[in-house]
Amino acid sequence: MRFFTVFPLMIVPVVIYNVLALGGSTFSTVDAVRERLDTDFISVPMASQVTWDITPGHALIALSLLMLFFELLKSTGTGRAAVMNHAFSMCLFIICLVEFLMLPAFATSVFFLVMIMCLLDVMAGFMVTIAAARRDFAVGDGYID
């Protein structure tokens, strides 16, 4: 169970995107990746008599938002596992940034949004940890011998 507290959950959508982007060939073109991400794979009939078409790109963004929510819940801790989680989250964001800037298959809006969610995870984690540490420090200030 400790494994899940140390490693960032945002790695799940990043790995899924890597599989989608690099699944066909080692260096896919951006057009091939966009085609894979924009092909409808689920159609849901709605009450308004239309169908809601879901693409892999939409599903990946929804999954990323869900992972970001749970990652924000995890970031409220101040222990050693939380600090390691923040460090791994920063590494994951750097990997995403390098992929986005250097590999053509990662220059899509879907991956950009996933990368921004990784950045938000890093920033929120550090801010919550600093706020919690400040609160702990403020409690210690009131102690008089």
PDB file of N, CA, C and O in Angstrom, residues 86-132:
ATOM      1  N   HIS A  86       6.018  14.237  -3.954  1.00  0.00           N
ATOM      2  CA  HIS A  86       6.241  15.527  -4.620  1.00  0.00           C
ATOM      3  C   HIS A  86       7.471  15.465  -5.519  1.00  0.00           C
ATOM      4  O   HIS A  86       7.463  16.020  -6.627  1.00  0.00           O
ATOM      5  N   ALA A  87       8.518  14.796  -5.060  1.00  0.00           N
ATOM      6  CA  ALA A  87       9.731  14.678  -5.870  1.00  0.00           C
ATOM      7  C   ALA A  87       9.465  13.869  -7.141  1.00  0.00           C
ATOM      8  O   ALA A  87       9.886  14.259  -8.236  1.00  0.00           O
ATOM      9  N   PHE A  88       8.745  12.762  -7.001  1.00  0.00           N
ATOM     10  CA  PHE A  88       8.411  11.963  -8.187  1.00  0.00           C
ATOM     11  C   PHE A  88       7.457  12.701  -9.120  1.00  0.00           C
ATOM     12  O   PHE A  88       7.537  12.564 -10.343  1.00  0.00           O
ATOM     13  N   SER A  89       6.557  13.493  -8.555  1.00  0.00           N
ATOM     14  CA  SER A  89       5.660  14.299  -9.385  1.00  0.00           C
ATOM     15  C   SER A  89       6.446  15.316 -10.202  1.00  0.00           C
ATOM     16  O   SER A  89       6.134  15.567 -11.365  1.00  0.00           O
ATOM     17  N   MET A  90       7.461  15.911  -9.580  1.00  0.00           N
ATOM     18  CA  MET A  90       8.309  16.866 -10.308  1.00  0.00           C
ATOM     19  C   MET A  90       9.060  16.161 -11.432  1.00  0.00           C
ATOM     20  O   MET A  90       9.147  16.673 -12.550  1.00  0.00           O
ATOM     21  N   CYS A  91       9.593  14.969 -11.156  1.00  0.00           N
ATOM     22  CA  CYS A  91      10.281  14.196 -12.201  1.00  0.00           C
ATOM     23  C   CYS A  91       9.331  13.854 -13.343  1.00  0.00           C
ATOM     24  O   CYS A  91       9.703  13.950 -14.522  1.00  0.00           O
ATOM     25  N   LEU A  92       8.100  13.468 -13.007  1.00  0.00           N
ATOM     26  CA  LEU A  92       7.113  13.143 -14.031  1.00  0.00           C
ATOM     27  C   LEU A  92       6.797  14.351 -14.888  1.00  0.00           C
ATOM     28  O   LEU A  92       6.702  14.249 -16.112  1.00  0.00           O
ATOM     29  N   PHE A  93       6.652  15.527 -14.262  1.00  0.00           N
ATOM     30  CA  PHE A  93       6.393  16.737 -15.040  1.00  0.00           C
ATOM     31  C   PHE A  93       7.558  17.045 -15.971  1.00  0.00           C
ATOM     32  O   PHE A  93       7.346  17.412 -17.127  1.00  0.00           O
ATOM     33  N   ILE A  94       8.782  16.897 -15.495  1.00  0.00           N
ATOM     34  CA  ILE A  94       9.951  17.169 -16.344  1.00  0.00           C
ATOM     35  C   ILE A  94       9.996  16.212 -17.525  1.00  0.00           C
ATOM     36  O   ILE A  94      10.276  16.610 -18.656  1.00  0.00           O
ATOM     37  N   ILE A  95       9.681  14.941 -17.284  1.00  0.00           N
ATOM     38  CA  ILE A  95       9.630  13.960 -18.380  1.00  0.00           C
ATOM     39  C   ILE A  95       8.564  14.367 -19.393  1.00  0.00           C
ATOM     40  O   ILE A  95       8.803  14.328 -20.607  1.00  0.00           O
ATOM     41  N   CYS A  96       7.388  14.766 -18.897  1.00  0.00           N
ATOM     42  CA  CYS A  96       6.313  15.201 -19.806  1.00  0.00           C
ATOM     43  C   CYS A  96       6.733  16.429 -20.613  1.00  0.00           C
ATOM     44  O   CYS A  96       6.457  16.511 -21.811  1.00  0.00           O
ATOM     45  N   LEU A  97       7.398  17.371 -19.979  1.00  0.00           N
ATOM     46  CA  LEU A  97       7.839  18.587 -20.666  1.00  0.00           C
ATOM     47  C   LEU A  97       8.846  18.254 -21.766  1.00  0.00           C
ATOM     48  O   LEU A  97       8.745  18.771 -22.887  1.00  0.00           O
ATOM     49  N   VAL A  98       9.778  17.368 -21.469  1.00  0.00           N
ATOM     50  CA  VAL A  98      10.769  16.968 -22.472  1.00  0.00           C
ATOM     51  C   VAL A  98      10.086  16.249 -23.631  1.00  0.00           C
ATOM     52  O   VAL A  98      10.385  16.514 -24.802  1.00  0.00           O
ATOM     53  N   GLU A  99       9.152  15.345 -23.323  1.00  0.00           N
ATOM     54  CA  GLU A  99       8.421  14.648 -24.397  1.00  0.00           C
ATOM     55  C   GLU A  99       7.641  15.640 -25.249  1.00  0.00           C
ATOM     56  O   GLU A  99       7.641  15.550 -26.480  1.00  0.00           O
ATOM     57  N   PHE A 100       6.977  16.586 -24.597  1.00  0.00           N
ATOM     58  CA  PHE A 100       6.170  17.571 -25.331  1.00  0.00           C
ATOM     59  C   PHE A 100       7.035  18.425 -26.255  1.00  0.00           C
ATOM     60  O   PHE A 100       6.646  18.706 -27.392  1.00  0.00           O
ATOM     61  N   LEU A 101       8.198  18.835 -25.781  1.00  0.00           N
ATOM     62  CA  LEU A 101       9.050  19.726 -26.567  1.00  0.00           C
ATOM     63  C   LEU A 101       9.893  19.001 -27.613  1.00  0.00           C
ATOM     64  O   LEU A 101      10.200  19.579 -28.657  1.00  0.00           O
ATOM     65  N   MET A 102      10.250  17.735 -27.360  1.00  0.00           N
ATOM     66  CA  MET A 102      11.229  17.069 -28.215  1.00  0.00           C
ATOM     67  C   MET A 102      10.666  15.998 -29.148  1.00  0.00           C
ATOM     68  O   MET A 102      11.270  15.719 -30.176  1.00  0.00           O
ATOM     69  N   LEU A 103       9.543  15.390 -28.805  1.00  0.00           N
ATOM     70  CA  LEU A 103       9.018  14.294 -29.628  1.00  0.00           C
ATOM     71  C   LEU A 103       7.763  14.746 -30.361  1.00  0.00           C
ATOM     72  O   LEU A 103       6.818  15.238 -29.744  1.00  0.00           O
ATOM     73  N   PRO A 104       7.723  14.572 -31.666  1.00  0.00           N
ATOM     74  CA  PRO A 104       6.576  15.059 -32.436  1.00  0.00           C
ATOM     75  C   PRO A 104       5.252  14.404 -32.062  1.00  0.00           C
ATOM     76  O   PRO A 104       4.206  15.048 -32.125  1.00  0.00           O
ATOM     77  N   ALA A 105       5.264  13.162 -31.638  1.00  0.00           N
ATOM     78  CA  ALA A 105       4.017  12.461 -31.308  1.00  0.00           C
ATOM     79  C   ALA A 105       3.354  13.031 -30.065  1.00  0.00           C
ATOM     80  O   ALA A 105       2.187  12.760 -29.801  1.00  0.00           O
ATOM     81  N   PHE A 106       4.066  13.836 -29.290  1.00  0.00           N
ATOM     82  CA  PHE A 106       3.532  14.373 -28.050  1.00  0.00           C
ATOM     83  C   PHE A 106       3.092  15.827 -28.185  1.00  0.00           C
ATOM     84  O   PHE A 106       2.701  16.450 -27.195  1.00  0.00           O
ATOM     85  N   ALA A 107       3.135  16.380 -29.367  1.00  0.00           N
ATOM     86  CA  ALA A 107       2.731  17.763 -29.598  1.00  0.00           C
ATOM     87  C   ALA A 107       1.241  17.831 -29.945  1.00  0.00           C
ATOM     88  O   ALA A 107       0.853  18.286 -31.017  1.00  0.00           O
ATOM     89  N   THR A 108       0.413  17.353 -29.022  1.00  0.00           N
ATOM     90  CA  THR A 108      -1.040  17.410 -29.208  1.00  0.00           C
ATOM     91  C   THR A 108      -1.659  18.146 -28.027  1.00  0.00           C
ATOM     92  O   THR A 108      -1.049  18.269 -26.959  1.00  0.00           O
ATOM     93  N   SER A 109      -2.864  18.610 -28.211  1.00  0.00           N
ATOM     94  CA  SER A 109      -3.567  19.311 -27.141  1.00  0.00           C
ATOM     95  C   SER A 109      -3.882  18.385 -25.976  1.00  0.00           C
ATOM     96  O   SER A 109      -3.868  18.809 -24.816  1.00  0.00           O
ATOM     97  N   VAL A 110      -4.166  17.134 -26.268  1.00  0.00           N
ATOM     98  CA  VAL A 110      -4.471  16.175 -25.202  1.00  0.00           C
ATOM     99  C   VAL A 110      -3.261  16.010 -24.288  1.00  0.00           C
ATOM    100  O   VAL A 110      -3.378  16.100 -23.063  1.00  0.00           O
ATOM    101  N   PHE A 111      -2.081  15.806 -24.854  1.00  0.00           N
ATOM    102  CA  PHE A 111      -0.903  15.635 -24.015  1.00  0.00           C
ATOM    103  C   PHE A 111      -0.542  16.934 -23.309  1.00  0.00           C
ATOM    104  O   PHE A 111      -0.078  16.918 -22.167  1.00  0.00           O
ATOM    105  N   PHE A 112      -0.754  18.071 -23.970  1.00  0.00           N
ATOM    106  CA  PHE A 112      -0.495  19.353 -23.318  1.00  0.00           C
ATOM    107  C   PHE A 112      -1.355  19.503 -22.067  1.00  0.00           C
ATOM    108  O   PHE A 112      -0.861  19.925 -21.014  1.00  0.00           O
ATOM    109  N   LEU A 113      -2.632  19.126 -22.146  1.00  0.00           N
ATOM    110  CA  LEU A 113      -3.509  19.218 -20.978  1.00  0.00           C
ATOM    111  C   LEU A 113      -3.080  18.243 -19.875  1.00  0.00           C
ATOM    112  O   LEU A 113      -3.122  18.580 -18.689  1.00  0.00           O
ATOM    113  N   VAL A 114      -2.660  17.053 -20.254  1.00  0.00           N
ATOM    114  CA  VAL A 114      -2.159  16.095 -19.264  1.00  0.00           C
ATOM    115  C   VAL A 114      -0.904  16.652 -18.603  1.00  0.00           C
ATOM    116  O   VAL A 114      -0.734  16.568 -17.377  1.00  0.00           O
ATOM    117  N   MET A 115      -0.029  17.274 -19.398  1.00  0.00           N
ATOM    118  CA  MET A 115       1.197  17.856 -18.848  1.00  0.00           C
ATOM    119  C   MET A 115       0.878  19.007 -17.894  1.00  0.00           C
ATOM    120  O   MET A 115       1.494  19.135 -16.832  1.00  0.00           O
ATOM    121  N   ILE A 116      -0.095  19.831 -18.223  1.00  0.00           N
ATOM    122  CA  ILE A 116      -0.500  20.931 -17.342  1.00  0.00           C
ATOM    123  C   ILE A 116      -1.070  20.376 -16.038  1.00  0.00           C
ATOM    124  O   ILE A 116      -0.830  20.929 -14.961  1.00  0.00           O
ATOM    125  N   MET A 117      -1.801  19.268 -16.105  1.00  0.00           N
ATOM    126  CA  MET A 117      -2.308  18.642 -14.882  1.00  0.00           C
ATOM    127  C   MET A 117      -1.158  18.119 -14.021  1.00  0.00           C
ATOM    128  O   MET A 117      -1.218  18.192 -12.796  1.00  0.00           O
ATOM    129  N   CYS A 118      -0.104  17.613 -14.661  1.00  0.00           N
ATOM    130  CA  CYS A 118       1.086  17.196 -13.903  1.00  0.00           C
ATOM    131  C   CYS A 118       1.730  18.396 -13.220  1.00  0.00           C
ATOM    132  O   CYS A 118       2.161  18.308 -12.071  1.00  0.00           O
ATOM    133  N   LEU A 119       1.781  19.535 -13.914  1.00  0.00           N
ATOM    134  CA  LEU A 119       2.332  20.746 -13.315  1.00  0.00           C
ATOM    135  C   LEU A 119       1.478  21.207 -12.129  1.00  0.00           C
ATOM    136  O   LEU A 119       2.011  21.579 -11.081  1.00  0.00           O
ATOM    137  N   LEU A 120       0.167  21.167 -12.287  1.00  0.00           N
ATOM    138  CA  LEU A 120      -0.730  21.546 -11.192  1.00  0.00           C
ATOM    139  C   LEU A 120      -0.559  20.613  -9.996  1.00  0.00           C
ATOM    140  O   LEU A 120      -0.629  21.052  -8.848  1.00  0.00           O
ATOM    141  N   ASP A 121      -0.324  19.345 -10.262  1.00  0.00           N
ATOM    142  CA  ASP A 121      -0.076  18.389  -9.186  1.00  0.00           C
ATOM    143  C   ASP A 121       1.176  18.785  -8.411  1.00  0.00           C
ATOM    144  O   ASP A 121       1.184  18.796  -7.181  1.00  0.00           O
ATOM    145  N   VAL A 122       2.241  19.143  -9.120  1.00  0.00           N
ATOM    146  CA  VAL A 122       3.487  19.546  -8.469  1.00  0.00           C
ATOM    147  C   VAL A 122       3.268  20.811  -7.646  1.00  0.00           C
ATOM    148  O   VAL A 122       3.628  20.878  -6.463  1.00  0.00           O
ATOM    149  N   MET A 123       2.654  21.816  -8.260  1.00  0.00           N
ATOM    150  CA  MET A 123       2.472  23.095  -7.568  1.00  0.00           C
ATOM    151  C   MET A 123       1.553  22.949  -6.357  1.00  0.00           C
ATOM    152  O   MET A 123       1.854  23.473  -5.281  1.00  0.00           O
ATOM    153  N   ALA A 124       0.450  22.253  -6.518  1.00  0.00           N
ATOM    154  CA  ALA A 124      -0.485  22.078  -5.408  1.00  0.00           C
ATOM    155  C   ALA A 124       0.147  21.267  -4.283  1.00  0.00           C
ATOM    156  O   ALA A 124      -0.044  21.583  -3.108  1.00  0.00           O
ATOM    157  N   GLY A 125       0.911  20.254  -4.628  1.00  0.00           N
ATOM    158  CA  GLY A 125       1.563  19.448  -3.605  1.00  0.00           C
ATOM    159  C   GLY A 125       2.519  20.258  -2.757  1.00  0.00           C
ATOM    160  O   GLY A 125       2.506  20.182  -1.526  1.00  0.00           O
ATOM    161  N   PHE A 126       3.350  21.069  -3.414  1.00  0.00           N
ATOM    162  CA  PHE A 126       4.285  21.890  -2.658  1.00  0.00           C
ATOM    163  C   PHE A 126       3.558  22.950  -1.833  1.00  0.00           C
ATOM    164  O   PHE A 126       3.927  23.224  -0.687  1.00  0.00           O
ATOM    165  N   MET A 127       2.520  23.556  -2.396  1.00  0.00           N
ATOM    166  CA  MET A 127       1.789  24.595  -1.655  1.00  0.00           C
ATOM    167  C   MET A 127       1.080  24.029  -0.431  1.00  0.00           C
ATOM    168  O   MET A 127       1.093  24.637   0.637  1.00  0.00           O
ATOM    169  N   VAL A 128       0.463  22.865  -0.587  1.00  0.00           N
ATOM    170  CA  VAL A 128      -0.233  22.251   0.549  1.00  0.00           C
ATOM    171  C   VAL A 128       0.771  21.840   1.619  1.00  0.00           C
ATOM    172  O   VAL A 128       0.540  22.050   2.813  1.00  0.00           O
ATOM    173  N   THR A 129       1.908  21.302   1.212  1.00  0.00           N
ATOM    174  CA  THR A 129       2.925  20.895   2.183  1.00  0.00           C
ATOM    175  C   THR A 129       3.486  22.105   2.921  1.00  0.00           C
ATOM    176  O   THR A 129       3.673  22.067   4.138  1.00  0.00           O
ATOM    177  N   ILE A 130       3.742  23.194   2.208  1.00  0.00           N
ATOM    178  CA  ILE A 130       4.253  24.409   2.851  1.00  0.00           C
ATOM    179  C   ILE A 130       3.223  24.979   3.816  1.00  0.00           C
ATOM    180  O   ILE A 130       3.555  25.388   4.930  1.00  0.00           O
ATOM    181  N   ALA A 131       1.955  25.005   3.399  1.00  0.00           N
ATOM    182  CA  ALA A 131       0.902  25.521   4.286  1.00  0.00           C
ATOM    183  C   ALA A 131       0.775  24.656   5.535  1.00  0.00           C
ATOM    184  O   ALA A 131       0.624  25.183   6.644  1.00  0.00           O
ATOM    185  N   ALA A 132       0.859  23.344   5.381  1.00  0.00           N
ATOM    186  CA  ALA A 132       0.762  22.458   6.537  1.00  0.00           C
ATOM    187  C   ALA A 132       1.972  22.624   7.447  1.00  0.00           C
ATOM    188  O   ALA A 132       1.843  22.640   8.676  1.00  0.00           O
TER     189      ALA A 132
END
